[in-house]
PDB file of C-alpha atoms and ligand atoms in Angstrom:
ATOM      1  CA  MET A   1      -5.075   3.669  -6.202  1.00 38.00           C
ATOM      2  CA  SER A   2      -2.815   6.407  -6.382  1.00 42.00           C
ATOM      3  CA  GLY A   3       0.841   6.782  -7.194  1.00 51.00           C
ATOM      4  CA  SER A   4       2.088   8.631  -4.548  1.00 68.00           C
ATOM      5  CA  PHE A   5       5.135   8.642  -2.969  1.00 81.00           C
ATOM      6  CA  ARG A   6       3.943   8.925   0.560  1.00 90.00           C
ATOM      7  CA  TYR A   7       1.193   7.414   2.709  1.00 93.00           C
ATOM      8  CA  ASP A   8      -2.070   9.153   2.943  1.00 93.00           C
ATOM      9  CA  GLY A   9      -2.704  11.700   6.366  1.00 93.00           C
ATOM     10  CA  VAL A  10      -5.059   8.929   7.811  1.00 95.00           C
ATOM     11  CA  ALA A  11      -2.408   6.095   7.548  1.00 96.00           C
ATOM     12  CA  VAL A  12       0.242   8.413   8.902  1.00 96.00           C
ATOM     13  CA  PHE A  13      -1.667   9.864  11.964  1.00 96.00           C
ATOM     14  CA  LEU A  14      -2.526   6.124  12.779  1.00 97.00           C
ATOM     15  CA  HIS A  15       0.787   5.047  12.565  1.00 97.00           C
ATOM     16  CA  TRP A  16       2.246   7.972  14.868  1.00 97.00           C
ATOM     17  CA  LEU A  17      -0.671   7.958  17.233  1.00 98.00           C
ATOM     18  CA  THR A  18      -0.187   3.982  17.582  1.00 98.00           C
ATOM     19  CA  ALA A  19       3.647   4.497  17.935  1.00 98.00           C
ATOM     20  CA  VAL A  20       3.337   7.217  20.893  1.00 98.00           C
ATOM     21  CA  ALA A  21       0.989   4.306  22.342  1.00 98.00           C
ATOM     22  CA  ILE A  22       2.968   1.320  21.986  1.00 98.00           C
ATOM     23  CA  ILE A  23       6.031   3.476  23.774  1.00 98.00           C
ATOM     24  CA  ALA A  24       3.840   4.410  26.652  1.00 98.00           C
ATOM     25  CA  LEU A  25       2.618   1.075  27.301  1.00 98.00           C
ATOM     26  CA  LEU A  26       5.855  -0.860  27.036  1.00 98.00           C
ATOM     27  CA  ALA A  27       6.782   1.832  29.663  1.00 98.00           C
ATOM     28  CA  MET A  28       4.018   1.692  31.931  1.00 98.00           C
ATOM     29  CA  GLY A  29       4.036  -2.264  31.438  1.00 98.00           C
ATOM     30  CA  LEU A  30       7.619  -2.079  32.933  1.00 97.00           C
ATOM     31  CA  ILE A  31       7.167   0.114  35.808  1.00 98.00           C
ATOM     32  CA  MET A  32       4.225  -0.986  36.899  1.00 97.00           C
ATOM     33  CA  THR A  33       4.862  -4.511  37.329  1.00 95.00           C
ATOM     34  CA  ASP A  34       7.500  -3.329  39.915  1.00 96.00           C
ATOM     35  CA  LEU A  35       5.527  -1.484  41.890  1.00 97.00           C
ATOM     36  CA  PRO A  36       4.307  -2.394  45.366  1.00 96.00           C
ATOM     37  CA  LYS A  37       1.455  -4.636  44.737  1.00 92.00           C
ATOM     38  CA  GLY A  38      -1.672  -3.666  45.718  1.00 91.00           C
ATOM     39  CA  SER A  39      -0.796   0.259  45.655  1.00 96.00           C
ATOM     40  CA  ALA A  40      -2.672   3.296  44.621  1.00 96.00           C
ATOM     41  CA  LEU A  41      -0.389   4.106  41.932  1.00 97.00           C
ATOM     42  CA  GLN A  42      -0.083   0.359  40.739  1.00 96.00           C
ATOM     43  CA  PHE A  43      -4.023   0.294  40.571  1.00 96.00           C
ATOM     44  CA  SER A  44      -4.150   3.919  38.485  1.00 96.00           C
ATOM     45  CA  MET A  45      -1.322   2.541  35.997  1.00 97.00           C
ATOM     46  CA  PHE A  46      -3.057  -0.600  35.582  1.00 97.00           C
ATOM     47  CA  GLN A  47      -6.114   0.851  34.453  1.00 97.00           C
ATOM     48  CA  MET A  48      -4.300   3.616  32.115  1.00 98.00           C
ATOM     49  CA  HIS A  49      -2.396   0.791  31.121  1.00 98.00           C
ATOM     50  CA  LYS A  50      -5.384  -1.123  30.097  1.00 98.00           C
ATOM     51  CA  SER A  51      -7.233   2.097  28.762  1.00 98.00           C
ATOM     52  CA  VAL A  52      -4.348   3.176  26.216  1.00 98.00           C
ATOM     53  CA  GLY A  53      -4.400  -1.075  25.573  1.00 98.00           C
ATOM     54  CA  ILE A  54      -7.462  -1.152  24.639  1.00 98.00           C
ATOM     55  CA  SER A  55      -7.078   1.663  22.448  1.00 98.00           C
ATOM     56  CA  VAL A  56      -4.641   0.171  20.280  1.00 98.00           C
ATOM     57  CA  LEU A  57      -6.555  -2.801  19.813  1.00 98.00           C
ATOM     58  CA  VAL A  58      -9.597  -0.752  18.232  1.00 98.00           C
ATOM     59  CA  LEU A  59      -6.708   1.642  16.284  1.00 97.00           C
ATOM     60  CA  THR A  60      -5.109  -1.447  15.314  1.00 98.00           C
ATOM     61  CA  LEU A  61      -8.354  -2.836  13.575  1.00 98.00           C
ATOM     62  CA  LEU A  62      -9.352   0.750  12.320  1.00 97.00           C
ATOM     63  CA  ARG A  63      -5.402   1.076  10.584  1.00 96.00           C
ATOM     64  CA  LEU A  64      -6.098  -2.679   9.023  1.00 96.00           C
ATOM     65  CA  ALA A  65      -9.414  -1.666   7.702  1.00 97.00           C
ATOM     66  CA  TRP A  66      -7.887   1.541   6.219  1.00 96.00           C
ATOM     67  CA  ARG A  67      -4.519  -0.549   5.083  1.00 94.00           C
ATOM     68  CA  LEU A  68      -6.992  -3.071   3.169  1.00 95.00           C
ATOM     69  CA  ALA A  69      -8.829  -0.501   1.474  1.00 96.00           C
ATOM     70  CA  HIS A  70      -6.135   2.055   0.295  1.00 93.00           C
ATOM     71  CA  ARG A  71      -3.001   0.928  -1.207  1.00 90.00           C
ATOM     72  CA  PRO A  72       0.346   1.850   0.343  1.00 90.00           C
ATOM     73  CA  PRO A  73       3.192   3.700  -1.876  1.00 91.00           C
ATOM     74  CA  ALA A  74       5.424   1.216  -3.626  1.00 90.00           C
ATOM     75  CA  LEU A  75       8.821   0.318  -2.149  1.00 90.00           C
ATOM     76  CA  PRO A  76      11.699   2.037  -4.220  1.00 88.00           C
ATOM     77  CA  ASP A  77      12.321   0.147  -7.630  1.00 89.00           C
ATOM     78  CA  ASP A  78      16.152  -0.664  -6.657  1.00 89.00           C
ATOM     79  CA  MET A  79      15.463  -2.210  -3.271  1.00 90.00           C
ATOM     80  CA  PRO A  80      16.297  -5.424  -3.340  1.00 93.00           C
ATOM     81  CA  ALA A  81      13.232  -8.350  -3.306  1.00 94.00           C
ATOM     82  CA  TRP A  82      14.625 -10.019  -0.314  1.00 95.00           C
ATOM     83  CA  GLU A  83      14.773  -6.435   1.308  1.00 93.00           C
ATOM     84  CA  LYS A  84      11.017  -5.902   0.239  1.00 94.00           C
ATOM     85  CA  ALA A  85       9.698  -9.129   1.276  1.00 96.00           C
ATOM     86  CA  ALA A  86      11.563  -8.813   4.665  1.00 95.00           C
ATOM     87  CA  ALA A  87       9.667  -5.435   4.907  1.00 95.00           C
ATOM     88  CA  HIS A  88       6.310  -6.817   4.392  1.00 95.00           C
ATOM     89  CA  ALA A  89       7.074  -9.989   6.407  1.00 97.00           C
ATOM     90  CA  GLY A  90       8.245  -7.479   9.360  1.00 97.00           C
ATOM     91  CA  HIS A  91       5.098  -5.359   8.598  1.00 96.00           C
ATOM     92  CA  LEU A  92       2.752  -8.597   9.266  1.00 97.00           C
ATOM     93  CA  VAL A  93       4.495  -9.719  12.152  1.00 98.00           C
ATOM     94  CA  LEU A  94       4.082  -6.099  13.983  1.00 98.00           C
ATOM     95  CA  TYR A  95       0.226  -6.039  13.091  1.00 98.00           C
ATOM     96  CA  LEU A  96       0.085  -9.234  14.392  1.00 98.00           C
ATOM     97  CA  LEU A  97       1.534  -8.062  17.782  1.00 98.00           C
ATOM     98  CA  LEU A  98      -0.587  -5.167  17.762  1.00 98.00           C
ATOM     99  CA  LEU A  99      -3.913  -7.152  17.459  1.00 98.00           C
ATOM    100  CA  GLY A 100      -2.237 -10.167  19.624  1.00 98.00           C
ATOM    101  CA  LEU A 101      -0.880  -8.260  22.416  1.00 98.00           C
ATOM    102  CA  PRO A 102      -3.767  -6.098  23.798  1.00 98.00           C
ATOM    103  CA  PHE A 103      -5.612  -9.372  23.279  1.00 98.00           C
ATOM    104  CA  SER A 104      -3.343 -11.167  25.430  1.00 98.00           C
ATOM    105  CA  GLY A 105      -3.874  -8.576  27.964  1.00 98.00           C
ATOM    106  CA  TRP A 106      -7.633  -8.343  27.643  1.00 98.00           C
ATOM    107  CA  ALA A 107      -7.656 -11.884  27.981  1.00 98.00           C
ATOM    108  CA  LEU A 108      -5.192 -11.859  31.332  1.00 97.00           C
ATOM    109  CA  VAL A 109      -7.479  -9.431  32.831  1.00 97.00           C
ATOM    110  CA  SER A 110     -10.774 -11.707  32.245  1.00 97.00           C
ATOM    111  CA  ALA A 111      -8.970 -14.528  33.366  1.00 97.00           C
ATOM    112  CA  SER A 112      -7.680 -12.908  36.826  1.00 96.00           C
ATOM    113  CA  PRO A 113      -8.423 -14.296  40.040  1.00 95.00           C
ATOM    114  CA  PHE A 114      -8.820 -11.365  41.222  1.00 93.00           C
ATOM    115  CA  ASN A 115     -11.436 -10.268  39.160  1.00 92.00           C
ATOM    116  CA  ILE A 116     -11.054  -6.341  38.552  1.00 94.00           C
ATOM    117  CA  PRO A 117     -13.263  -4.768  36.389  1.00 94.00           C
ATOM    118  CA  THR A 118     -11.734  -2.329  33.437  1.00 96.00           C
ATOM    119  CA  VAL A 119     -13.207   1.074  33.048  1.00 97.00           C
ATOM    120  CA  LEU A 120     -11.392   2.721  29.874  1.00 97.00           C
ATOM    121  CA  PHE A 121     -10.126   6.371  30.922  1.00 97.00           C
ATOM    122  CA  GLY A 122     -12.276   5.840  33.906  1.00 96.00           C
ATOM    123  CA  VAL A 123     -15.253   6.256  32.309  1.00 97.00           C
ATOM    124  CA  LEU A 124     -16.459   3.264  29.930  1.00 97.00           C
ATOM    125  CA  ALA A 125     -17.045  -0.097  31.728  1.00 97.00           C
ATOM    126  CA  TRP A 126     -15.080  -2.623  29.273  1.00 97.00           C
ATOM    127  CA  PRO A 127     -16.452  -6.134  29.706  1.00 97.00           C
ATOM    128  CA  HIS A 128     -14.443  -9.382  30.245  1.00 97.00           C
ATOM    129  CA  LEU A 129     -13.752 -11.813  27.947  1.00 96.00           C
ATOM    130  CA  PRO A 130     -16.643 -14.651  28.267  1.00 93.00           C
ATOM    131  CA  ILE A 131     -15.488 -18.048  29.065  1.00 93.00           C
ATOM    132  CA  LEU A 132     -12.284 -16.867  30.908  1.00 94.00           C
ATOM    133  CA  SER A 133     -14.266 -14.634  33.351  1.00 89.00           C
ATOM    134  CA  THR A 134     -16.022 -17.823  33.879  1.00 92.00           C
ATOM    135  CA  LEU A 135     -13.609 -20.180  34.704  1.00 93.00           C
ATOM    136  CA  ALA A 136     -13.170 -22.523  37.568  1.00 93.00           C
ATOM    137  CA  ASP A 137      -9.633 -22.482  37.870  1.00 94.00           C
ATOM    138  CA  LYS A 138      -8.260 -19.403  36.893  1.00 95.00           C
ATOM    139  CA  LYS A 139      -5.300 -19.028  38.657  1.00 96.00           C
ATOM    140  CA  PRO A 140      -2.824 -21.372  36.182  1.00 97.00           C
ATOM    141  CA  VAL A 141      -4.599 -19.540  33.080  1.00 97.00           C
ATOM    142  CA  ALA A 142      -4.353 -16.399  33.834  1.00 97.00           C
ATOM    143  CA  GLU A 143      -0.579 -17.026  34.748  1.00 97.00           C
ATOM    144  CA  ALA A 144      -0.015 -18.437  31.468  1.00 98.00           C
ATOM    145  CA  LEU A 145      -1.567 -15.592  29.933  1.00 98.00           C
ATOM    146  CA  GLU A 146       0.838 -13.240  32.067  1.00 97.00           C
ATOM    147  CA  ASP A 147       4.112 -15.008  30.471  1.00 98.00           C
ATOM    148  CA  LEU A 148       2.407 -14.971  27.059  1.00 98.00           C
ATOM    149  CA  HIS A 149       1.762 -10.912  27.549  1.00 98.00           C
ATOM    150  CA  SER A 150       5.600 -10.476  28.927  1.00 98.00           C
ATOM    151  CA  ALA A 151       6.991 -12.838  25.841  1.00 98.00           C
ATOM    152  CA  ALA A 152       5.025 -11.011  23.170  1.00 98.00           C
ATOM    153  CA  ALA A 153       6.377  -7.377  24.428  1.00 98.00           C
ATOM    154  CA  TRP A 154       9.946  -8.506  24.324  1.00 98.00           C
ATOM    155  CA  VAL A 155       9.417  -9.906  20.777  1.00 98.00           C
ATOM    156  CA  LEU A 156       7.706  -6.458  20.065  1.00 98.00           C
ATOM    157  CA  ILE A 157      10.574  -4.548  21.487  1.00 98.00           C
ATOM    158  CA  ALA A 158      13.226  -6.993  19.427  1.00 98.00           C
ATOM    159  CA  LEU A 159      11.148  -6.022  16.074  1.00 98.00           C
ATOM    160  CA  LEU A 160      10.623  -2.363  17.057  1.00 98.00           C
ATOM    161  CA  VAL A 161      14.215  -2.031  17.236  1.00 98.00           C
ATOM    162  CA  VAL A 162      15.018  -3.275  13.529  1.00 97.00           C
ATOM    163  CA  HIS A 163      11.926  -1.432  12.362  1.00 97.00           C
ATOM    164  CA  ILE A 164      13.274   1.805  13.650  1.00 98.00           C
ATOM    165  CA  GLY A 165      16.876   0.885  12.721  1.00 98.00           C
ATOM    166  CA  ALA A 166      15.686   0.039   9.509  1.00 96.00           C
ATOM    167  CA  ALA A 167      13.955   3.264   8.967  1.00 96.00           C
ATOM    168  CA  LEU A 168      16.620   5.280  10.279  1.00 97.00           C
ATOM    169  CA  ARG A 169      19.171   2.932   7.399  1.00 96.00           C
ATOM    170  CA  HIS A 170      16.876   4.414   4.714  1.00 94.00           C
ATOM    171  CA  HIS A 171      17.042   7.822   5.861  1.00 95.00           C
ATOM    172  CA  PHE A 172      20.668   8.661   6.703  1.00 96.00           C
ATOM    173  CA  LEU A 173      22.523   5.785   4.835  1.00 96.00           C
ATOM    174  CA  LEU A 174      20.776   4.826   1.531  1.00 92.00           C
ATOM    175  CA  LYS A 175      19.147   8.636   1.686  1.00 92.00           C
ATOM    176  CA  ASP A 176      15.737   7.312  -0.110  1.00 91.00           C
ATOM    177  CA  ASP A 177      12.367   8.663   0.864  1.00 90.00           C
ATOM    178  CA  VAL A 178      11.343   5.131   2.379  1.00 92.00           C
ATOM    179  CA  LEU A 179      11.168   7.489   5.903  1.00 95.00           C
ATOM    180  CA  ARG A 180       9.815  10.426   4.757  1.00 93.00           C
ATOM    181  CA  ARG A 181       6.494   8.941   2.913  1.00 93.00           C
ATOM    182  CA  MET A 182       5.625   7.931   6.492  1.00 95.00           C
ATOM    183  CA  LEU A 183       6.265  11.510   8.059  1.00 94.00           C
ATOM    184  CA  PRO A 184       3.751  14.228   8.550  1.00 90.00           C
ATOM    185  CA  ARG A 185       3.216  16.551   5.577  1.00 80.00           C
ATOM    186  CA  PHE A 186       3.909  19.810   7.653  1.00 69.00           C
ATOM    187  CA  SER A 187       7.114  18.538   8.299  1.00 54.00           C
ATOM    188  CA  PRO A 188      10.304  20.676   6.286  1.00 54.00           C
ATOM    189  CA  SER A 189      11.988  17.159   5.972  1.00 51.00           C
ATOM    190  CA  SER A 190       9.095  15.657   4.644  1.00 46.00           C
ATOM    191  CA  ARG A 191       9.292  17.238   1.094  1.00 49.00           C
ATOM    192  CA  SER A 192      10.584  15.374  -1.747  1.00 47.00           C
ATOM    193  CA  ALA A 193      12.530  15.928  -4.595  1.00 44.00           C
ATOM    194  CA  ASN A 194      10.073  13.564  -6.620  1.00 44.00           C
ATOM    195  CA  PRO A 195       6.785  14.074  -5.069  1.00 42.00           C
TER     196      PRO A 195
HETATM  197  C1  HEM B   1       0.039  -3.159  22.290  1.00 67.29           C
HETATM  198  C2  HEM B   1      -0.401  -3.251  23.675  1.00 67.29           C
HETATM  199  C3  HEM B   1       0.031  -3.298  24.962  1.00 67.29           C
HETATM  200  C4  HEM B   1       1.383  -3.653  25.404  1.00 67.29           C
HETATM  201  C5  HEM B   1       2.830  -3.123  24.345  1.00 67.29           C
HETATM  202  C6  HEM B   1       1.643  -4.425  26.373  1.00 67.29           C
HETATM  203  C7  HEM B   1       2.759  -4.276  27.400  1.00 67.29           C
HETATM  204  C8  HEM B   1       3.188  -4.984  28.576  1.00 67.29           C
HETATM  205  C9  HEM B   1       4.368  -4.861  29.245  1.00 67.29           C
HETATM  206  C10 HEM B   1       5.488  -4.406  28.374  1.00 67.29           C
HETATM  207  C11 HEM B   1       4.056  -5.550  30.200  1.00 67.29           C
HETATM  208  C12 HEM B   1       4.936  -5.987  31.245  1.00 67.29           C
HETATM  209  C13 HEM B   1       5.603  -7.487  31.140  1.00 67.29           C
HETATM  210  C14 HEM B   1       6.261  -7.847  32.406  1.00 67.29           C
HETATM  211  O1  HEM B   1       5.737  -7.818  33.593  1.00 67.29           O
HETATM  212  O2  HEM B   1       7.029  -8.168  31.853  1.00 67.29           O
HETATM  213  C15 HEM B   1       2.566  -5.586  30.350  1.00 67.29           C
HETATM  214  C16 HEM B   1       1.889  -5.916  31.674  1.00 67.29           C
HETATM  215  C17 HEM B   1       0.377  -5.770  31.721  1.00 67.29           C
HETATM  216  N1  HEM B   1      -0.229  -5.638  30.676  1.00 67.29           N
HETATM  217 FE1  HEM B   1       0.001  -5.310  29.201  1.00 67.29          FE
HETATM  218  N2  HEM B   1       0.264  -4.431  27.076  1.00 67.29           N
HETATM  219  C18 HEM B   1      -1.070  -3.750  26.203  1.00 67.29           C
HETATM  220  C19 HEM B   1      -2.089  -3.834  26.042  1.00 67.29           C
HETATM  221  C20 HEM B   1      -2.697  -4.790  27.364  1.00 67.29           C
HETATM  222  C21 HEM B   1      -3.760  -4.647  27.283  1.00 67.29           C
HETATM  223  C22 HEM B   1      -5.195  -4.299  26.121  1.00 67.29           C
HETATM  224  C23 HEM B   1      -4.240  -4.877  28.691  1.00 67.29           C
HETATM  225  C24 HEM B   1      -5.831  -5.418  29.132  1.00 67.29           C
HETATM  226  C25 HEM B   1      -6.944  -4.844  28.915  1.00 67.29           C
HETATM  227  C26 HEM B   1      -3.131  -5.071  29.183  1.00 67.29           C
HETATM  228  C27 HEM B   1      -2.832  -5.566  30.858  1.00 67.29           C
HETATM  229  C28 HEM B   1      -1.811  -5.665  31.574  1.00 67.29           C
HETATM  230  C29 HEM B   1      -1.683  -6.562  32.822  1.00 67.29           C
HETATM  231  C30 HEM B   1      -3.080  -6.727  33.777  1.00 67.29           C
HETATM  232  C31 HEM B   1       0.049  -6.487  32.814  1.00 67.29           C
HETATM  233  C32 HEM B   1       0.256  -7.270  34.308  1.00 67.29           C
HETATM  234  C33 HEM B   1       0.410  -8.337  34.101  1.00 67.29           C
HETATM  235  C34 HEM B   1       1.202  -8.998  35.543  1.00 67.29           C
HETATM  236  O3  HEM B   1       0.777  -9.027  36.298  1.00 67.29           O
HETATM  237  O4  HEM B   1       2.409  -9.722  35.172  1.00 67.29           O
HETATM  238  N3  HEM B   1      -2.260  -4.427  28.554  1.00 67.29           N
HETATM  239  N4  HEM B   1       1.989  -4.918  29.165  1.00 67.29           N
END
């Protein structure tokens, strides 16, 4: 348990790696579903989307394990209680989406009647989920999971807008350490007056 004002290096690394992966996944997801059906480009974007998406699932499990073993820095003392509660609730829902979204993606490809294998980054065969891959009538289940995956992605986008907006508000309006504590240490702006 440390009283440091910032997150440790592993937490910071996993946070920004996840952030880059999520932006890429959202962009790929929105672009690839508009490409001509069955085109080679659509196929390779689906494979890349699935590869990065499963990586986010694994990264999030690692992140949660790290988070449970390492206490995060305390929020500023002068932050109102409702804002602290809102921040914790928002982070909890973000974690749920970071697990639920990739899981629903995995489920939808498992239930797909097209039965397309997932090969992570072209090298590692990733299995379909049992039960879903052996359903007699896959189509309605796959369609419902596609709708769920898409709806969850839009909820994530909305929550990211709030998350990023809150971080920028703390940094530029309230001028506290809330964003700085999640910035990599080599960044000049990550130096705090009260380390
Ligand atoms: C955090 C992780 C993920 C995010 C943020 C994400 C995001 C998205 C988005 C925005 C779309 C477009 C939805 C729409 O049409 O409106 C999409 C579609 C899709 N995603 Fe993901 N995804 C994630 C993980 C995964 C994983 C792990 C898989 C599979 C292993 C996957 C498989 C798919 C497939 C197959 C589609 C196309 C569905 C369709 O044909 O309508 N996704 N995803």
